[in-house]
Short mmCIF file of C-alpha atoms and ligand atoms in Angstrom, two decimals:
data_model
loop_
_atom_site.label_atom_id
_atom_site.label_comp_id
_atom_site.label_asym_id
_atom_site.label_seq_id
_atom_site.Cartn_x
_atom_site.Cartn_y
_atom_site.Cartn_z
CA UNK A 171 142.37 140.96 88.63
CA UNK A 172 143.16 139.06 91.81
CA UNK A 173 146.78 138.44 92.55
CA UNK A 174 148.11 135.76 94.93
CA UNK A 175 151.87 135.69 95.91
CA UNK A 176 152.88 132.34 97.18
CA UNK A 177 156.08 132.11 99.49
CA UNK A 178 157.32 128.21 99.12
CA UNK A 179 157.97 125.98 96.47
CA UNK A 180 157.07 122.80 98.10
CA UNK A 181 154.23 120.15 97.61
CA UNK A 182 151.53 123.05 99.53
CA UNK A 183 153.08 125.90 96.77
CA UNK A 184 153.14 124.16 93.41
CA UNK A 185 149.59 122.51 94.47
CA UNK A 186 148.38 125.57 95.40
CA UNK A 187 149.80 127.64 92.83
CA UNK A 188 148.65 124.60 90.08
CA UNK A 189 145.12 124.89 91.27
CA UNK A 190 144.86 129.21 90.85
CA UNK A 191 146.16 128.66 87.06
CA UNK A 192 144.11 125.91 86.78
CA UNK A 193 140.89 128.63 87.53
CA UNK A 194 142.88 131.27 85.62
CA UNK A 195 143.79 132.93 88.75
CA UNK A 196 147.49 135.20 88.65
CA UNK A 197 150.14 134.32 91.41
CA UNK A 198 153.71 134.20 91.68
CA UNK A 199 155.79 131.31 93.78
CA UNK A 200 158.53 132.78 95.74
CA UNK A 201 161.06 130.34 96.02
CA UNK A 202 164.67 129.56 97.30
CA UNK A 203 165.49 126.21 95.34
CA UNK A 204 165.30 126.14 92.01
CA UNK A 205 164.18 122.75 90.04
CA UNK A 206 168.10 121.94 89.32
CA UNK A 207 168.96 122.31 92.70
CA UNK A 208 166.34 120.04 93.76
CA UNK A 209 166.57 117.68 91.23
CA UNK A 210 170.63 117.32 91.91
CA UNK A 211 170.17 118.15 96.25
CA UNK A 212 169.81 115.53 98.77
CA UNK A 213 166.33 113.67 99.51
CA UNK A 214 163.95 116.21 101.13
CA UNK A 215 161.57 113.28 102.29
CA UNK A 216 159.86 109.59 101.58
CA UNK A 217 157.10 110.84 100.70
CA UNK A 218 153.84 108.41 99.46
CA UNK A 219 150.63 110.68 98.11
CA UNK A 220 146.75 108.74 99.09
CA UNK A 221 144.30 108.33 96.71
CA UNK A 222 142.85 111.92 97.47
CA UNK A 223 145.64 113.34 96.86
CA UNK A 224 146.15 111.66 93.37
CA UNK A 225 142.23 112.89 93.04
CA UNK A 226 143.23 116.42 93.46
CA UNK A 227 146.17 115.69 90.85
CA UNK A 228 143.78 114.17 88.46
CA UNK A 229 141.27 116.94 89.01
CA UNK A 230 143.88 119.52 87.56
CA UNK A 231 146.03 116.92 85.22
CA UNK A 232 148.79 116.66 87.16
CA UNK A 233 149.05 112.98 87.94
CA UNK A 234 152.29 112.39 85.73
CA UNK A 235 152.84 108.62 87.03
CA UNK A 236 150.52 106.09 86.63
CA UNK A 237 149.37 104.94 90.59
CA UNK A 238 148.13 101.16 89.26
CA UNK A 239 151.83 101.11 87.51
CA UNK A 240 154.26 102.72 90.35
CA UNK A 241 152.27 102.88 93.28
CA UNK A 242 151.15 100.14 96.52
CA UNK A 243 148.09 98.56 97.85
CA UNK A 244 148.27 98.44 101.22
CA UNK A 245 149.65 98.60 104.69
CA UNK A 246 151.56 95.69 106.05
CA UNK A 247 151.79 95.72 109.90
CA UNK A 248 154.69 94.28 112.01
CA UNK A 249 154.78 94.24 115.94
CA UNK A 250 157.83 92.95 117.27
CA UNK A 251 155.99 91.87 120.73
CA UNK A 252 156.80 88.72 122.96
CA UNK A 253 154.52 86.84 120.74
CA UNK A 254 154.72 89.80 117.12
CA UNK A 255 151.74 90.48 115.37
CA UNK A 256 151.55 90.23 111.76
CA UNK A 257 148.91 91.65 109.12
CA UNK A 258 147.93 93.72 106.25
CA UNK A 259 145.21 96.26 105.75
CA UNK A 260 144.60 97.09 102.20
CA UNK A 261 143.69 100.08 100.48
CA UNK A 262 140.60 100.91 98.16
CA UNK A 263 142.64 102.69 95.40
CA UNK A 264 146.84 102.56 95.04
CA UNK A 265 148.70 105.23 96.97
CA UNK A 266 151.68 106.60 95.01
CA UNK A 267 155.25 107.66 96.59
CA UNK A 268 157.51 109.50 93.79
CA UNK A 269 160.84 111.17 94.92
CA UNK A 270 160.10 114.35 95.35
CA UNK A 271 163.18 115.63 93.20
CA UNK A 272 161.59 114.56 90.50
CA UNK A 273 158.12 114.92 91.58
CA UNK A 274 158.40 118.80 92.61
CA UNK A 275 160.38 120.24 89.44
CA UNK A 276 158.09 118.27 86.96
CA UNK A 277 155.41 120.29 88.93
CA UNK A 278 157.09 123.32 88.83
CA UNK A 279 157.76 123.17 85.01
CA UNK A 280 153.78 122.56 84.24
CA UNK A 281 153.18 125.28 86.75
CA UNK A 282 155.38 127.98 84.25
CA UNK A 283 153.82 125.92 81.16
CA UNK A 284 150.25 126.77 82.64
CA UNK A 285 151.11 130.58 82.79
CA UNK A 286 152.88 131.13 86.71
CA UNK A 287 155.37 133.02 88.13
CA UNK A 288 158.18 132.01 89.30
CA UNK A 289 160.67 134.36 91.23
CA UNK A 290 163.44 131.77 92.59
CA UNK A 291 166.68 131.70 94.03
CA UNK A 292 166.03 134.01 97.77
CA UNK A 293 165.35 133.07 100.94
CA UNK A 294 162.65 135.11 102.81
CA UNK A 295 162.89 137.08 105.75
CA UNK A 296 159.50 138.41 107.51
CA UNK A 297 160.12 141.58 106.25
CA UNK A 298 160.45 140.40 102.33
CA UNK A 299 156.87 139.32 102.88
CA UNK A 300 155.57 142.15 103.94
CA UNK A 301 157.47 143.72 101.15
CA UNK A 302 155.77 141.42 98.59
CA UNK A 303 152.43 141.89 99.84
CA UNK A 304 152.17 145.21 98.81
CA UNK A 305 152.04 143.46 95.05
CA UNK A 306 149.34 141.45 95.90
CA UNK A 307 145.92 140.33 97.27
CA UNK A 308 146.63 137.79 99.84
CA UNK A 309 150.01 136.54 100.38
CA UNK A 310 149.74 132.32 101.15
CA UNK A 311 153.31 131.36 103.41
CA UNK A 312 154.35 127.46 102.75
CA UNK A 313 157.91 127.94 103.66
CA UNK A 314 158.09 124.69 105.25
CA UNK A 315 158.90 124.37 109.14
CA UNK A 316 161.75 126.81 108.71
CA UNK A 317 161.61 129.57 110.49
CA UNK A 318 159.68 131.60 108.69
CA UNK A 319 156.50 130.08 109.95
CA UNK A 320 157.07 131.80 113.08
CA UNK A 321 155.34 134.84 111.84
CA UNK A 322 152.57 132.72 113.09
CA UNK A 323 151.87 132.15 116.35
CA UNK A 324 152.09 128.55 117.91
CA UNK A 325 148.32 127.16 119.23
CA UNK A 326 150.01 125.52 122.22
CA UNK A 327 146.83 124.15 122.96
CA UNK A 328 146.86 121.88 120.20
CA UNK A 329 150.81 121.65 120.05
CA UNK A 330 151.72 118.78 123.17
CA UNK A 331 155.50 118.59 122.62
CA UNK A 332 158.07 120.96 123.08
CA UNK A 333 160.82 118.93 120.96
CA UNK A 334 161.08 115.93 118.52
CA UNK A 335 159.71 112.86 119.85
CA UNK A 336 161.63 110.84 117.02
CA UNK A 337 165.02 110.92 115.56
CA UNK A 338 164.57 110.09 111.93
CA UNK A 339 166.85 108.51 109.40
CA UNK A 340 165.68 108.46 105.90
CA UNK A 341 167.23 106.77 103.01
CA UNK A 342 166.50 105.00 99.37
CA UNK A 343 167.95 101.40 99.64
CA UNK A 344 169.05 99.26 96.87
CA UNK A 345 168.54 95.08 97.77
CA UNK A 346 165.35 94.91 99.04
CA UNK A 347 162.69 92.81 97.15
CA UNK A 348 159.28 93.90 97.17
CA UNK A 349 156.47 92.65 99.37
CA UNK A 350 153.94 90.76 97.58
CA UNK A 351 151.09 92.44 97.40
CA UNK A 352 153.47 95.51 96.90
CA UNK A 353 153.02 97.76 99.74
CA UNK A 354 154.37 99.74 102.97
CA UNK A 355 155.46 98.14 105.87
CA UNK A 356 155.01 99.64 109.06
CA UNK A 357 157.26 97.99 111.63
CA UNK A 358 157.24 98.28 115.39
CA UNK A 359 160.09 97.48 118.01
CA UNK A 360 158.44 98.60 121.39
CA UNK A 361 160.22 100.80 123.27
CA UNK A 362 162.85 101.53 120.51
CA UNK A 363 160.50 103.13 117.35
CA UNK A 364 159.30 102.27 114.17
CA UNK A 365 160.76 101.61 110.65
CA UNK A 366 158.31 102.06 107.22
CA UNK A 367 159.52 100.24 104.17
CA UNK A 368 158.28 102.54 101.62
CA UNK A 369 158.21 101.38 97.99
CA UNK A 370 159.47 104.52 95.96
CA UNK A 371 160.32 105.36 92.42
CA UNK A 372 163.36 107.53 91.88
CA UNK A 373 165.28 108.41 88.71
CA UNK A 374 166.83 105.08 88.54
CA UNK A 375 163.35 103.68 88.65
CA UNK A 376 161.66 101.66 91.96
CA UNK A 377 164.11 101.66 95.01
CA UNK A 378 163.17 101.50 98.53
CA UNK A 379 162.74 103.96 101.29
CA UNK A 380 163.47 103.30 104.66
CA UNK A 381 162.22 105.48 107.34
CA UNK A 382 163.92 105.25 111.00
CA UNK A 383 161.92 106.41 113.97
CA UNK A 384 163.83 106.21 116.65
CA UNK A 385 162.75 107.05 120.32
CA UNK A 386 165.25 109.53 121.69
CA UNK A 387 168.07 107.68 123.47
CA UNK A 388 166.35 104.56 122.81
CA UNK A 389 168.10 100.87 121.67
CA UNK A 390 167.48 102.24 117.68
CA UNK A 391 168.86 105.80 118.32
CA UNK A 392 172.18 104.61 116.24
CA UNK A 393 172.23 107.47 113.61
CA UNK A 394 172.98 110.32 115.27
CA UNK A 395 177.14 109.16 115.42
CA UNK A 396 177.05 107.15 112.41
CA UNK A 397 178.72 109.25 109.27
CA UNK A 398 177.97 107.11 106.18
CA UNK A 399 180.23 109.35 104.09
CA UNK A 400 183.18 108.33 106.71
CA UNK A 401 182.41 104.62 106.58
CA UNK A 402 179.28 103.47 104.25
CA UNK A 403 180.48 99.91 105.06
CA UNK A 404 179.73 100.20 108.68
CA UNK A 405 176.49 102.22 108.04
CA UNK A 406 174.82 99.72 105.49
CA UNK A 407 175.96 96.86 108.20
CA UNK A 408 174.37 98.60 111.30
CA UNK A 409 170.66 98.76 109.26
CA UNK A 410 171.15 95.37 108.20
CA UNK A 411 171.65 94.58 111.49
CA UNK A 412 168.58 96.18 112.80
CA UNK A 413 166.95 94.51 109.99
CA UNK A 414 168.00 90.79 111.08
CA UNK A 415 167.34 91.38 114.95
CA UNK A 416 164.21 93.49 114.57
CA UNK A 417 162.43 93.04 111.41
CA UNK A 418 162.07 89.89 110.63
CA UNK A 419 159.68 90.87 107.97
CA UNK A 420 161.80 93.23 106.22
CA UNK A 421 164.96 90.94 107.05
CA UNK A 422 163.71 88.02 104.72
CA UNK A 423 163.23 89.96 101.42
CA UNK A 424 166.58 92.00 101.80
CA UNK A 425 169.66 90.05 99.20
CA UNK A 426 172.68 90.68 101.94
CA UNK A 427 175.16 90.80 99.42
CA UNK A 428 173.51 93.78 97.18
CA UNK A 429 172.03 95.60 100.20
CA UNK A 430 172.99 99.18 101.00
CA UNK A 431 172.50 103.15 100.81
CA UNK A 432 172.08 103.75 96.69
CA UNK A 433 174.22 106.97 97.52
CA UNK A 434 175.04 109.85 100.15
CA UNK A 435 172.45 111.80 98.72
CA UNK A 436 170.03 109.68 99.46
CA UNK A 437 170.60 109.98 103.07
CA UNK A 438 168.43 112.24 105.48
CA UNK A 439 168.83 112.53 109.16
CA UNK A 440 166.91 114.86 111.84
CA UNK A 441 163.82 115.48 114.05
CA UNK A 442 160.62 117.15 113.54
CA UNK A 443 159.13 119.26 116.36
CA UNK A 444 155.32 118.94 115.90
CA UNK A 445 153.41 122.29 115.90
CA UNK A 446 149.97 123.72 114.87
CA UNK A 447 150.23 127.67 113.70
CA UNK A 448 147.38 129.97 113.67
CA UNK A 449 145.73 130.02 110.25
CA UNK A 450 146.74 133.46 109.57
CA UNK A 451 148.49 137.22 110.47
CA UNK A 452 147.87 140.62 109.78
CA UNK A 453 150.22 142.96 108.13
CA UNK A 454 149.97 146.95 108.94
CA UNK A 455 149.46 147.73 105.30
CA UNK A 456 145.44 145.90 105.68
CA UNK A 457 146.61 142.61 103.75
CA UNK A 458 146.81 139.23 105.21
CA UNK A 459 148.73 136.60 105.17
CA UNK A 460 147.32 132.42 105.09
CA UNK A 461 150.16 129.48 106.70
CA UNK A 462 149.78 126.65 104.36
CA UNK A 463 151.49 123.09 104.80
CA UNK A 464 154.34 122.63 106.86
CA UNK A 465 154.05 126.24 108.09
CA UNK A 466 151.34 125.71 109.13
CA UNK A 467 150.82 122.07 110.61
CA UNK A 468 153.89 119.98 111.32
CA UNK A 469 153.75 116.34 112.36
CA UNK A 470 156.15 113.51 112.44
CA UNK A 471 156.36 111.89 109.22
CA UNK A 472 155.70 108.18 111.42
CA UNK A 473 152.23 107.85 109.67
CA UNK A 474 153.19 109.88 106.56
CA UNK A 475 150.77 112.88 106.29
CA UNK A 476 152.39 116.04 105.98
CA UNK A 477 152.58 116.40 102.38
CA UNK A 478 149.04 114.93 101.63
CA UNK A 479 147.62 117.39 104.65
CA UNK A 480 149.27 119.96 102.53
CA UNK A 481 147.89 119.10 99.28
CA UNK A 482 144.44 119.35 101.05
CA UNK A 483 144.82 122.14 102.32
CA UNK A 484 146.48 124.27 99.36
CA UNK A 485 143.12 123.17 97.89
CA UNK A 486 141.25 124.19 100.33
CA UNK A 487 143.00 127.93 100.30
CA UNK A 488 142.66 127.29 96.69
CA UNK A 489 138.56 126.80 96.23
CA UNK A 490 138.41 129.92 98.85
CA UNK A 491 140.28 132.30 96.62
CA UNK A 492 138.58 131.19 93.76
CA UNK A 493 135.09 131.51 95.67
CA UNK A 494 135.87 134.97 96.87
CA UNK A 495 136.57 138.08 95.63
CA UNK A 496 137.64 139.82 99.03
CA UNK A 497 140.68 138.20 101.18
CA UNK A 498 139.81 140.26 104.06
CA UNK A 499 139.70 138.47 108.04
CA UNK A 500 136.49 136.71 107.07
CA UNK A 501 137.78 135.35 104.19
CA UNK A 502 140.65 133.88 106.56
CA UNK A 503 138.13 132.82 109.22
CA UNK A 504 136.29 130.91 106.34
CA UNK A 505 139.33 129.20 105.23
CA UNK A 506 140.61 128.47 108.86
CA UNK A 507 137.25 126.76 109.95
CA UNK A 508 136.94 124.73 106.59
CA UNK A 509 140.55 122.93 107.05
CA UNK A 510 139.93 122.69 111.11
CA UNK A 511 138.45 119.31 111.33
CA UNK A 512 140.91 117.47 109.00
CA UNK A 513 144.11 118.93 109.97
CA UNK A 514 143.71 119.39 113.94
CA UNK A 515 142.40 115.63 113.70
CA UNK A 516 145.28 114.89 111.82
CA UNK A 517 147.76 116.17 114.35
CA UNK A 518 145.94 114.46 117.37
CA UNK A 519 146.02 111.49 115.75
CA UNK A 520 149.63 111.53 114.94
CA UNK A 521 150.99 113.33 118.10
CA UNK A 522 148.88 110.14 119.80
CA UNK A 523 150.75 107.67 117.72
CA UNK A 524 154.40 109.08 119.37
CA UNK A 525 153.45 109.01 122.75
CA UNK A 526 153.78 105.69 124.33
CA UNK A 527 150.73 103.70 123.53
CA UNK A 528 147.06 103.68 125.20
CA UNK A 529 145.12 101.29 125.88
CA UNK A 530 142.52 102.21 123.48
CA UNK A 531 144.89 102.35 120.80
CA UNK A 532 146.19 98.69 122.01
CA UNK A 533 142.69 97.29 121.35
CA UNK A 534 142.24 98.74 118.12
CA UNK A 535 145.64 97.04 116.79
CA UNK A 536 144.46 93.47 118.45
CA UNK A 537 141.03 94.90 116.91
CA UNK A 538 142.85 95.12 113.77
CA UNK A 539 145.13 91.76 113.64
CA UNK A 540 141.96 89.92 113.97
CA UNK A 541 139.24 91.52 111.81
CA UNK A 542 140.25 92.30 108.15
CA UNK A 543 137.12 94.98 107.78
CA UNK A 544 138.72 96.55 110.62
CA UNK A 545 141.67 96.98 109.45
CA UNK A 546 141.27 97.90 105.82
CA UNK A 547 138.87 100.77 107.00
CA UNK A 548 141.72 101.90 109.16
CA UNK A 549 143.95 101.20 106.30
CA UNK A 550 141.53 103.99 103.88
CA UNK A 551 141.57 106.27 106.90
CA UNK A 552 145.04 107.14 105.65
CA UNK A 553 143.11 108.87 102.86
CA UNK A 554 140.98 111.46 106.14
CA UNK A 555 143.23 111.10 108.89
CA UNK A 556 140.56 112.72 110.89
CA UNK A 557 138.61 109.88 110.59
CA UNK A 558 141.54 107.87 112.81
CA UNK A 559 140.69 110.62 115.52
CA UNK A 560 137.60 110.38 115.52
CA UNK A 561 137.90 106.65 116.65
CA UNK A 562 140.66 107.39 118.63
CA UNK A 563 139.98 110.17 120.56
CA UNK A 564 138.49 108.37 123.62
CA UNK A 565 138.38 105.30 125.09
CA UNK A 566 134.51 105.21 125.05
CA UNK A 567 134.82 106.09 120.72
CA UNK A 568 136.87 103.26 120.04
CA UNK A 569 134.98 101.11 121.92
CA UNK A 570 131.97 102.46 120.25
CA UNK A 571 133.48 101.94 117.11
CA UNK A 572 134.94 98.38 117.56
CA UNK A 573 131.13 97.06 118.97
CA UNK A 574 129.61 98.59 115.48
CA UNK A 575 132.05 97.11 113.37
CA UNK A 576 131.44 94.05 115.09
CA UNK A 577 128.06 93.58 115.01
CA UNK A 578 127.66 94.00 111.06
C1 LIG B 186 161.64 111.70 106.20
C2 LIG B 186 160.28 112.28 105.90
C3 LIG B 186 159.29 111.46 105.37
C4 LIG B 186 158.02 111.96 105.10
N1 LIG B 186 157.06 111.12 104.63
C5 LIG B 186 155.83 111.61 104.33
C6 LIG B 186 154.82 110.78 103.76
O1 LIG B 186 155.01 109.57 103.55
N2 LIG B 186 153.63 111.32 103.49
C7 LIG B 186 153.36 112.64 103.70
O2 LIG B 186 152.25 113.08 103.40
N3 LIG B 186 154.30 113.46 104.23
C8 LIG B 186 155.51 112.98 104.55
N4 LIG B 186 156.48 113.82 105.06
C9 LIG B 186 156.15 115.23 105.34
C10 LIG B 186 156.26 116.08 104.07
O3 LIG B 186 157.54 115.99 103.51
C11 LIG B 186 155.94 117.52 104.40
O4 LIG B 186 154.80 117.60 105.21
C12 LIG B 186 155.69 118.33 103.12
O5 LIG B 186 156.77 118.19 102.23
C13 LIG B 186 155.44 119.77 103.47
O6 LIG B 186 155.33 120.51 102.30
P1 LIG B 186 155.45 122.10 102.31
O7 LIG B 186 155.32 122.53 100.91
O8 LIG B 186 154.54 122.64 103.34
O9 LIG B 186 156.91 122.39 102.87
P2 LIG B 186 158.33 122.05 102.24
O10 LIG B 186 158.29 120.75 101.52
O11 LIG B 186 159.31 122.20 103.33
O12 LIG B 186 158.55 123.17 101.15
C14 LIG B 186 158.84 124.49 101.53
C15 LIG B 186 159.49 125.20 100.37
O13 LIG B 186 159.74 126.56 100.74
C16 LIG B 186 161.10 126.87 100.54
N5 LIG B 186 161.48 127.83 101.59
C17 LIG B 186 161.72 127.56 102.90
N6 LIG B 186 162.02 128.68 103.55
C18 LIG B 186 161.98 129.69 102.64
C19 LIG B 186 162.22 131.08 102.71
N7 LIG B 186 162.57 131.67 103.86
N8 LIG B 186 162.11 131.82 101.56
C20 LIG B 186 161.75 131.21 100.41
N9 LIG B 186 161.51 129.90 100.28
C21 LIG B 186 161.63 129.14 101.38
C22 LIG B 186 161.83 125.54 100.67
O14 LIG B 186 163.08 125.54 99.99
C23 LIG B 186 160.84 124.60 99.99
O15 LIG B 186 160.97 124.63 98.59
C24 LIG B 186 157.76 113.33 105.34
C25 LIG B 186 158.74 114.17 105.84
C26 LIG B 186 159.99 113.64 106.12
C27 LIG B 186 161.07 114.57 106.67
#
């Protein structure tokens, strides 16, 4: 019997280790948190899952929450310029965003329910994997961005930045009404970063997330020095303030006088360094080892990705090892050229949308405030982020695409 062990008990884990028991496939989930400690630990994201990823959890039956009930419709779009730009793209189907605290340990109970193993509670080194593998077939790594994914080698062709090209402040909010159609707004103050109003559900029921990106050193680089534990007053002031002279948008549904952080839990600060991993490593003993997730592609949470690139691709891994009855180099070849297109497209596209913008990309957002077929396509793109790519690659492609949009 084929036996997978599974280092990470993350979204790319418990999806992949959902789908193997789902095809009646053994594998244990290494772990270092277990469900109480993430349940009771600080935010780990603001996460919102696309319709394919809901697909995927309705393919196994694990959508728990309802997406017409908790989820959103569609992207609002804010451009602070000279003279802003306002508009909304909708979506198709609802995207859904669930705190993962309660999102990951409901998984991880259905996971034990549906016959897993669980071994929780260490942290890996590189050695304890190779030490595992010798219990199993293939040995998938989803340990995050940690440093554990350094067991595979950065593709520095396809990795542009050597550090984070946003500081990020996360945080659930209490005060803030919701936009009508409910949905995400994605806010822009050029030259300073972004902010995406996310609308969440977290124990306490729907809340919203706030997502800083702040350009290094830029005007909206503020969190680094403030300490909300020290002085929440100040803190809750300084985003309202950002609110009022930035985001208008946001500013006019927030109720001053019950605004603030629900908590210090619900604070997360820090900086992604994007990076693309090779697919997978050899051990001496003959097995291999897949990266899956974070481990293996990283991007900046500013179009919110990660976790649904993850889901895809633990399903991916997941199909393959169900498909196969060898995880030898082919096998990992296989896997590594079926995931290429959507996840290398996925990180263009994203490192693209830190860098300052391009002309191209300029057009498409005028492209966009003008033409709502435009932008709800763009808007359902968030569902194949390769598709984005592939209209934003090159100049020549979007223009391409923007003529044969317009001529329908
Ligand atoms: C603020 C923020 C907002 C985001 N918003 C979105 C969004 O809207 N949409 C989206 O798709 N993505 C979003 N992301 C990205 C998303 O959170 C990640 O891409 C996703 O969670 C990655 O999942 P993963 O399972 O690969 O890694 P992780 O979630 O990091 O899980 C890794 C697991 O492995 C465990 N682990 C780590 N090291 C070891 C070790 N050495 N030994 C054993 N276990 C270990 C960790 O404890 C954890 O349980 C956001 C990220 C941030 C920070």
């Amino acid at each position: 019997m084929n036996s997978i062990g599974i280092v990470g008990g993350g979204i790319a884990g418990l999806h992949l280790g959902l789908y193997l028991r789902h095809h009646g496939i053994t594998c244990t989930i290494y772990g270092d948190q277990t469900p109480e400690a993430i349940a009771k630990g600080r935010i780990q994201n603001t996460v919102a899952h696309h319709n394919t990823t809901l697909e995927r959890e309705r393919q196994i039956g694990i959508d728990f929450w309802d997406a017409a009930r908790y989820g959103y419709f569609c992207h609002w779009h804010y451009f602070g310029f000279e003279t802003p730009l306002h508009f909304r793209g909708d979506f198709s189907d609802p995207s859904l965003s669930i705190d993962y605290r309660l999102l990951l340990p409901r998984l991880m109970e259905e996971y034990l329910r549906r016959g897993g193993k669980l071994d929780l509670g260490r942290s890996f080194e590189p050695a304890d994997v190779v030490r595992v593998s010798e219990r199993h077939d293939l040995i998938v790594v989803c340990s995050g961005r940690g440093s554990l994914a350094k067991m595979f080698p950065r593709i520095d062709a396809l990795s542009p930045y050597d550090r984070p090209q946003r500081q990020l402040c996360a945080g659930f909010y209490r005060g803030v009404a919701r936009s009508q159609p409910v949905g995400v707004y994605w806010s822009v103050w050029p030259g300073a970063g972004e902010v995406l109003e996310l609308p969440i559900t977290w124990r306490e029921g729907p809340v919203t997330a706030m997502l800083f990106e702040c350009i290094p050193g830029g005007p909206q680089d503020v969190f680094r020095d403030l300490d909300y534990e020290q002085n929440p007053k100040e803190f809750d002031q300084t985003v309202l303030q950002l609110f009022e002279n930035h985001y208008p948008k946001t500013y006019e549904r927030i109720n001053t006088s019950e605004f603030g952080l629900t908590g210090p839990l619900e604070l997360l600060k820090g900086a992604v360094t994007p990076v693309v991993r090779e697919d997978y490593i050899e051990f001496g003993n003959g097995k291999f080892a897949l990266a899956l997730g974070d481990a293996h592609v990283v991007v900046d949470p500013i179009v919110g990705q990660g976790a649904n690139a993850a889901s895809y691709s633990a399903f991916v891994v997941g199909e393959a090892i169900v498909g196969d009855y060898v995880y030898d180099r082919l096998f990992c070849e296989r896997v590594a050229h079926r995931r290429a297109e959507r996840l290398q497209g996925l990180a263009a596209w994203v490192n693209m949308t830190l860098a300052p913008p391009t002309q191209n990309l300029i057009d498409l957002v005028g492209a966009m405030s003008q033409n709502q077929s435009i932008c709800d396509e763009f808007t359902r793109n968030f569902n194949a982020p390769e598709r984005q790519w592939e209209i934003l690659a090159t100049p020549e492609r979007t223009h391409a695409f923007l003529r044969s949009r317009l001529a329908r």
